[in-house]
Coordinates of C-alpha atoms (C1' of nucleotides) in Angstrom, one line a residue:
Chain D
M889 CA -17.5 2.1 21.4
P890 CA -20.2 -0.5 22.0
P891 CA -20.7 -2.8 19.0
G892 CA -23.3 -1.9 16.5
T893 CA -23.9 1.7 17.6
G894 CA -22.5 3.1 14.3
R895 CA -20.7 6.0 16.1
A896 CA -17.2 5.4 14.9
D897 CA -15.6 8.7 13.9
P898 CA -15.9 8.8 10.1
Y899 CA -12.5 10.5 9.8
R900 CA -10.7 7.7 11.7
V901 CA -12.6 5.0 9.9
W902 CA -11.7 6.6 6.5
L903 CA -8.0 7.1 7.5
S904 CA -7.6 3.6 8.8
E905 CA -9.4 2.1 5.8
V906 CA -7.2 4.0 3.3
M907 CA -4.1 2.9 5.2
L908 CA -5.3 -0.7 5.2
Q909 CA -5.7 -0.8 1.4
Q910 CA -3.4 -3.7 0.4
T911 CA -1.5 -3.2 3.7
T912 CA -1.4 -5.3 6.9
V913 CA -2.6 -4.1 10.2
A914 CA 0.9 -4.5 11.7
A915 CA 2.3 -2.2 9.1
V916 CA -0.4 0.4 9.5
K917 CA -0.6 0.6 13.3
N918 CA 2.1 3.2 14.1
Y919 CA 1.3 5.3 11.0
F920 CA -2.3 5.5 12.1
I921 CA -1.3 6.6 15.6
R922 CA 1.1 9.1 14.2
F923 CA -1.4 10.6 11.8
T924 CA -4.2 10.9 14.3
T925 CA -1.8 12.5 16.8
L926 CA -0.6 15.0 14.4
W927 CA -4.0 15.6 12.8
P928 CA -6.9 14.7 15.1
R929 CA -9.6 16.0 12.7
V930 CA -10.0 16.0 9.0
E931 CA -9.6 19.8 9.0
D932 CA -6.2 19.5 10.6
L933 CA -5.0 17.1 7.9
A934 CA -6.5 19.3 5.2
A935 CA -4.4 22.2 6.5
A936 CA -1.1 20.2 6.5
P937 CA 1.6 20.9 3.9
D938 CA 1.9 18.3 1.1
A939 CA 5.5 17.6 1.9
Q940 CA 4.8 16.8 5.5
V941 CA 2.0 14.4 4.7
M942 CA 4.2 12.6 2.1
A943 CA 7.1 12.4 4.6
E944 CA 4.8 10.9 7.3
W945 CA 3.4 8.4 4.7
A946 CA 6.9 7.4 3.6
G947 CA 7.5 3.7 4.0
L948 CA 3.9 2.7 3.8
G949 CA 3.9 2.3 0.1
Y950 CA 1.3 3.1 -2.7
Y951 CA 2.0 6.8 -2.5
A952 CA -1.0 7.7 -4.6
R953 CA -2.9 6.9 -1.5
A954 CA -1.2 9.8 0.4
R955 CA -1.8 12.3 -2.4
N956 CA -5.5 11.2 -2.7
L957 CA -5.8 11.3 1.1
L958 CA -4.8 14.9 1.2
A959 CA -7.1 15.8 -1.8
C960 CA -9.9 14.0 -0.1
A961 CA -9.3 15.7 3.3
R962 CA -9.3 19.1 1.6
A963 CA -12.5 18.3 -0.3
V964 CA -14.3 17.2 2.9
A965 CA -13.0 20.2 4.9
A966 CA -14.0 22.6 2.1
S967 CA -17.5 21.1 2.0
G968 CA -17.9 22.1 5.6
G969 CA -20.3 19.2 6.1
G970 CA -18.0 16.4 7.1
F971 CA -17.8 13.1 5.3
P972 CA -20.8 12.0 3.2
D973 CA -22.8 9.4 5.0
T974 CA -23.8 7.4 1.9
R975 CA -21.8 5.0 -0.2
A976 CA -22.6 7.0 -3.3
G977 CA -21.5 10.2 -1.8
L978 CA -18.3 8.7 -0.5
L979 CA -17.5 7.2 -3.9
T980 CA -17.1 10.6 -5.4
L981 CA -14.1 11.4 -3.2
P982 CA -10.5 10.8 -4.4
G983 CA -9.0 7.6 -3.1
I984 CA -12.3 6.1 -2.0
G985 CA -13.4 3.2 -4.2
P986 CA -16.1 0.5 -3.8
Y987 CA -14.5 -1.2 -0.9
T988 CA -13.7 1.9 1.2
A989 CA -17.0 3.6 0.5
A990 CA -18.9 0.6 1.6
A991 CA -16.7 0.1 4.7
I992 CA -17.1 3.7 5.9
A993 CA -20.9 3.7 5.2
A994 CA -21.3 0.4 7.1
I995 CA -18.8 0.9 10.0
A996 CA -19.2 4.7 10.6
H997 CA -22.8 5.1 9.6
D998 CA -24.3 1.6 10.2
A999 CA -25.6 1.5 6.6
P1000 CA -26.5 -1.9 5.2
E1001 CA -23.7 -1.8 2.6
T1002 CA -21.8 -4.9 1.4
V1003 CA -18.1 -4.6 2.1
V1004 CA -16.0 -6.8 -0.2
D1005 CA -12.3 -7.0 0.3
G1006 CA -9.8 -9.8 -0.4
N1007 CA -10.8 -11.5 2.8
V1008 CA -14.5 -11.5 2.0
E1009 CA -13.8 -12.6 -1.6
R1010 CA -12.0 -15.6 -0.1
V1011 CA -14.7 -16.5 2.4
V1012 CA -17.5 -16.2 -0.1
A1013 CA -15.6 -18.1 -2.8
R1014 CA -15.3 -21.0 -0.3
L1015 CA -18.8 -20.8 1.1
F1016 CA -20.3 -21.2 -2.4
A1017 CA -17.4 -23.1 -3.9
V1018 CA -16.9 -20.6 -6.7
Q1019 CA -14.5 -22.0 -9.3
T1020 CA -14.2 -18.9 -11.5
P1021 CA -10.7 -17.5 -11.1
L1022 CA -10.1 -14.0 -9.8
P1023 CA -10.2 -11.2 -10.9
A1024 CA -13.0 -12.3 -13.3
A1025 CA -14.9 -13.8 -10.3
K1026 CA -15.2 -10.4 -8.6
P1027 CA -18.8 -9.5 -9.7
E1028 CA -20.0 -12.9 -8.9
L1029 CA -18.5 -12.9 -5.4
T1030 CA -19.8 -9.4 -4.8
A1031 CA -23.3 -10.5 -5.7
L1032 CA -23.1 -13.5 -3.4
A1033 CA -21.7 -11.4 -0.6
A1034 CA -24.6 -9.0 -1.0
R1035 CA -27.1 -11.8 -0.3
L1036 CA -25.4 -12.5 3.0
T1037 CA -25.3 -8.9 4.3
P1038 CA -27.7 -8.4 7.2
R1039 CA -29.8 -5.3 7.7
T1040 CA -28.9 -5.2 11.4
R1041 CA -25.4 -4.3 12.5
P1042 CA -23.9 -4.3 9.0
G1043 CA -20.7 -2.7 10.2
D1044 CA -20.0 -5.3 12.8
Y1045 CA -20.9 -8.0 10.2
A1046 CA -18.4 -6.5 7.7
Q1047 CA -15.6 -6.5 10.3
A1048 CA -16.5 -10.0 11.4
M1049 CA -16.3 -11.3 7.8
M1050 CA -12.9 -9.6 7.4
D1051 CA -11.7 -10.9 10.7
L1052 CA -12.8 -14.4 9.8
G1053 CA -10.9 -14.2 6.5
A1054 CA -7.8 -12.8 8.3
T1055 CA -7.7 -15.3 11.2
I1056 CA -9.6 -18.5 10.3
C1057 CA -10.4 -18.7 6.6
T1058 CA -6.8 -17.9 5.7
P1059 CA -5.3 -18.3 2.2
R1060 CA -3.1 -21.3 2.8
S1061 CA -4.2 -23.5 5.6
P1062 CA -7.8 -22.5 6.6
A1063 CA -8.7 -23.5 10.2
C1064 CA -12.0 -25.1 9.1
A1065 CA -12.2 -27.0 12.4
L1066 CA -12.5 -23.6 14.2
C1067 CA -14.8 -22.0 11.6
P1068 CA -18.3 -21.1 12.7
L1069 CA -19.5 -21.4 9.1
S1070 CA -18.0 -24.7 8.3
D1071 CA -21.3 -26.5 8.3
M1072 CA -22.6 -24.3 5.4
C1073 CA -19.3 -24.2 3.5
D1074 CA -19.5 -25.9 0.1
A1075 CA -15.7 -25.8 -0.4
R1076 CA -15.2 -27.5 2.9
A1077 CA -17.8 -30.2 2.0
Q1078 CA -15.9 -30.8 -1.2
G1079 CA -12.5 -30.7 0.4
I1080 CA -11.2 -27.9 -1.7
A1081 CA -11.2 -25.0 0.7
P1082 CA -7.5 -24.4 0.6
E1083 CA -7.6 -24.2 -3.3
L1084 CA -10.1 -21.4 -3.4
P1085 CA -10.4 -18.8 -4.6
R1086 CA -8.7 -19.7 -7.8
R1087 CA -6.6 -17.0 -9.5
A1088 CA -5.5 -16.3 -13.0
P1089 CA -1.8 -17.0 -13.5
K1090 CA 0.3 -13.9 -13.1
A1091 CA 2.9 -12.6 -15.4
P1092 CA 6.6 -13.0 -14.3
K1093 CA 8.2 -9.8 -13.0
P1094 CA 10.8 -8.2 -15.3
Q1095 CA 14.2 -7.3 -13.9
R1096 CA 15.1 -3.6 -14.1
T1097 CA 18.2 -1.7 -13.2
G1098 CA 19.2 1.9 -12.5
I1099 CA 21.6 4.2 -10.7
A1100 CA 21.0 6.3 -7.6
W1101 CA 23.4 9.1 -6.6
V1102 CA 24.1 10.1 -3.1
A1103 CA 25.9 13.5 -3.2
R1104 CA 27.1 15.3 -0.2
S1105 CA 28.1 19.0 0.0
A1106 CA 29.6 20.0 3.3
D1107 CA 26.8 19.2 5.7
A1108 CA 24.0 18.6 3.2
L1109 CA 22.6 15.9 1.0
L1110 CA 21.3 16.3 -2.5
L1111 CA 17.7 15.1 -2.6
E1112 CA 14.6 15.7 -4.8
E1113 CA 10.9 15.3 -4.7
R1114 CA 9.8 12.7 -7.3
P1115 CA 7.4 13.7 -9.9
A1116 CA 3.8 13.8 -8.6
K1117 CA 2.6 11.0 -10.9
G1118 CA 4.0 7.5 -11.3
L1119 CA 6.3 5.3 -9.2
L1120 CA 7.0 6.8 -5.7
G1121 CA 5.2 9.9 -6.9
G1122 CA 5.6 13.0 -4.7
V1123 CA 8.0 11.4 -2.2
L1124 CA 11.5 12.4 -1.3
A1125 CA 14.3 10.5 -3.0
F1126 CA 18.0 10.5 -4.0
P1127 CA 18.3 11.5 -7.7
S1128 CA 18.4 8.4 -9.8
T1129 CA 18.1 7.3 -13.4
G1130 CA 14.8 6.1 -14.7
W1131 CA 14.7 2.3 -14.3
D1132 CA 14.3 1.5 -17.9
G1133 CA 18.0 0.9 -18.6
R1134 CA 18.5 4.3 -20.4
E1135 CA 21.6 6.3 -19.6
M1136 CA 21.3 9.5 -17.7
P1137 CA 24.0 11.9 -16.4
P1138 CA 24.6 12.3 -12.7
P1139 CA 22.9 15.2 -11.0
C1140 CA 26.1 17.0 -10.3
P1141 CA 29.9 16.8 -10.9
A1142 CA 31.6 14.6 -8.4
D1143 CA 34.3 11.9 -8.0
W1144 CA 31.8 9.1 -7.9
R1145 CA 32.5 6.0 -5.9
H1146 CA 30.6 2.8 -6.6
L1147 CA 29.2 1.5 -3.2
G1148 CA 27.2 -1.5 -4.4
E1149 CA 23.7 -2.7 -5.5
V1150 CA 20.4 -2.4 -3.7
R1151 CA 17.7 -4.8 -4.5
H1152 CA 14.1 -4.0 -4.2
V1153 CA 10.8 -5.6 -5.2
F1154 CA 7.9 -3.6 -6.6
T1155 CA 4.5 -4.9 -7.4
H1156 CA 5.3 -5.5 -11.1
F1157 CA 9.1 -5.6 -11.4
N1158 CA 12.3 -6.3 -9.5
L1159 CA 14.9 -3.5 -9.3
S1160 CA 18.6 -3.7 -8.8
L1161 CA 19.8 -0.1 -8.1
T1162 CA 23.5 0.8 -8.3
V1163 CA 24.5 3.2 -5.5
M1164 CA 27.1 5.8 -6.3
A1165 CA 28.4 8.3 -3.7
G1166 CA 30.5 11.4 -4.0
D1167 CA 31.2 14.9 -2.8
L1168 CA 29.4 17.6 -4.8
A1169 CA 32.1 19.3 -6.9
G1170 CA 30.0 21.9 -8.8
P1171 CA 26.4 23.1 -9.3
A1172 CA 23.7 20.4 -9.3
T1173 CA 21.3 20.2 -12.2
R1174 CA 18.6 18.5 -10.2
G1175 CA 17.3 18.3 -6.6
R1176 CA 18.1 20.5 -3.7
L1177 CA 20.5 20.4 -0.8
V1178 CA 19.0 19.3 2.5
P1179 CA 21.1 19.9 5.6
L1180 CA 22.1 16.7 7.3
R1181 CA 20.7 18.1 10.5
Q1182 CA 17.3 18.3 8.9
F1183 CA 17.6 15.0 7.0
D1184 CA 15.3 12.3 8.3
R1185 CA 15.7 8.8 7.0
S1186 CA 12.0 8.1 7.9
A1187 CA 10.9 10.6 5.3
L1188 CA 12.2 8.3 2.5
P1189 CA 10.4 5.5 0.8
G1190 CA 11.6 2.0 1.5
L1191 CA 13.8 1.8 -1.6
M1192 CA 15.6 5.0 -0.8
R1193 CA 16.1 3.9 2.9
K1194 CA 18.1 1.0 1.5
V1195 CA 20.2 3.4 -0.6
W1196 CA 20.8 5.6 2.4
D1197 CA 21.7 2.7 4.6
M1198 CA 24.3 1.6 2.1
A1199 CA 25.7 5.2 1.8
R1200 CA 25.4 6.6 5.3
D1201 CA 28.8 5.4 6.6
Q1202 CA 30.6 6.9 3.6
V1203 CA 28.7 10.1 3.8
K1204 CA 28.7 10.7 7.5
Q1205 CA 32.3 9.5 8.0
Chain H
dA473 C1' -9.9 -4.7 -19.2
dA474 C1' -5.5 -4.8 -17.9
dC475 C1' -2.0 -2.6 -15.9
dA476 C1' 0.4 0.6 -12.6
dC477 C1' 1.2 1.2 -8.0
dG478 C1' 5.2 -0.5 -2.3
dT479 C1' 6.2 -3.0 1.3
dG480 C1' 7.0 -6.5 4.7
dG481 C1' 6.1 -10.9 6.7
dG482 C1' 5.1 -15.8 6.6
dA483 C1' 5.8 -20.5 4.7
Chain I
dT160 C1' 15.8 -18.1 -1.6
dT161 C1' 11.6 -17.6 -3.6
dC162 C1' 6.9 -17.1 -3.8
dC163 C1' 2.6 -15.5 -2.0
dC164 C1' -0.1 -12.0 -1.0
dA165 C1' -2.7 -8.0 2.4
dA166 C1' -8.7 -4.3 4.9
dG167 C1' -7.9 -1.5 -3.5
dT168 C1' -7.9 2.6 -6.5
dG169 C1' -7.1 5.1 -10.7
dT170 C1' -6.5 5.2 -15.4

DNA sequence: AACACGTGGGA
DNA sequence: TTCCCAAGTGT
């Protein structure tokens, strides 16, 4: 597509922007290709089964995005009119917040909306030498960014600002010598570009523990969908305790063997998960048996892939 | 307003 | 190893 023509497919813009929330381009790339191949139009995605979408999203993280993605696709498909073409209209859809609404309006519809993501926050904080720490500085940075937004080619401008932040005006060692805006950058003039934006100190991550059980029955594994809300909501997993230190019985009788500990880092805590494996020796109280032939490691979230990788040799013999 | 919510890569 | 943090949203 030629630059500035505002003809990007809103469906693809929306899908990529949602995938890119808090996620790097490298991590998103193959997921985007896979989703657009399976579901070329928003109506196709809307018609997909929940479990398939969750399985395809597995590994990308922030699973509420996948649940909202499907809800949004179904709302758009049901409306029959495609995606809204205004920021305000987009904002009413699940999973579309201020950033994504502005990005779709600017990139797909060439609307003069101001797109503010982490990159733009950093670029603007440096251009104007904003000393207020994030996240309190957000409104101030948004207002400053709005003053910069051009009326022509706002979509290209938005992508250029994000690219500048991603490649030149980077968090640690900004390449000011290569920056086209260095002449007008207050932080550069003051020699404090690498220190901005300032951030409020963050709380240390608590350490949590739990147990995951890998149970085999003949040629099947005991798995369950996690509850729709909360951590890893709606995604496939091995039965486990809550990760609050409370006791919980295993999901079925078995002669459990201790395989080891899996460590995993979540946004707000560290987890050490004890992996137990055994042969199902009676009825299960949770989960369902998934034939090994149907089992697909890629349908598991990252944590559960680690659990499986530890248990697979034991289970598959 | 503050917190919940994944993961992987770079320094 | 450890820390930082990346194209945020929902509650």
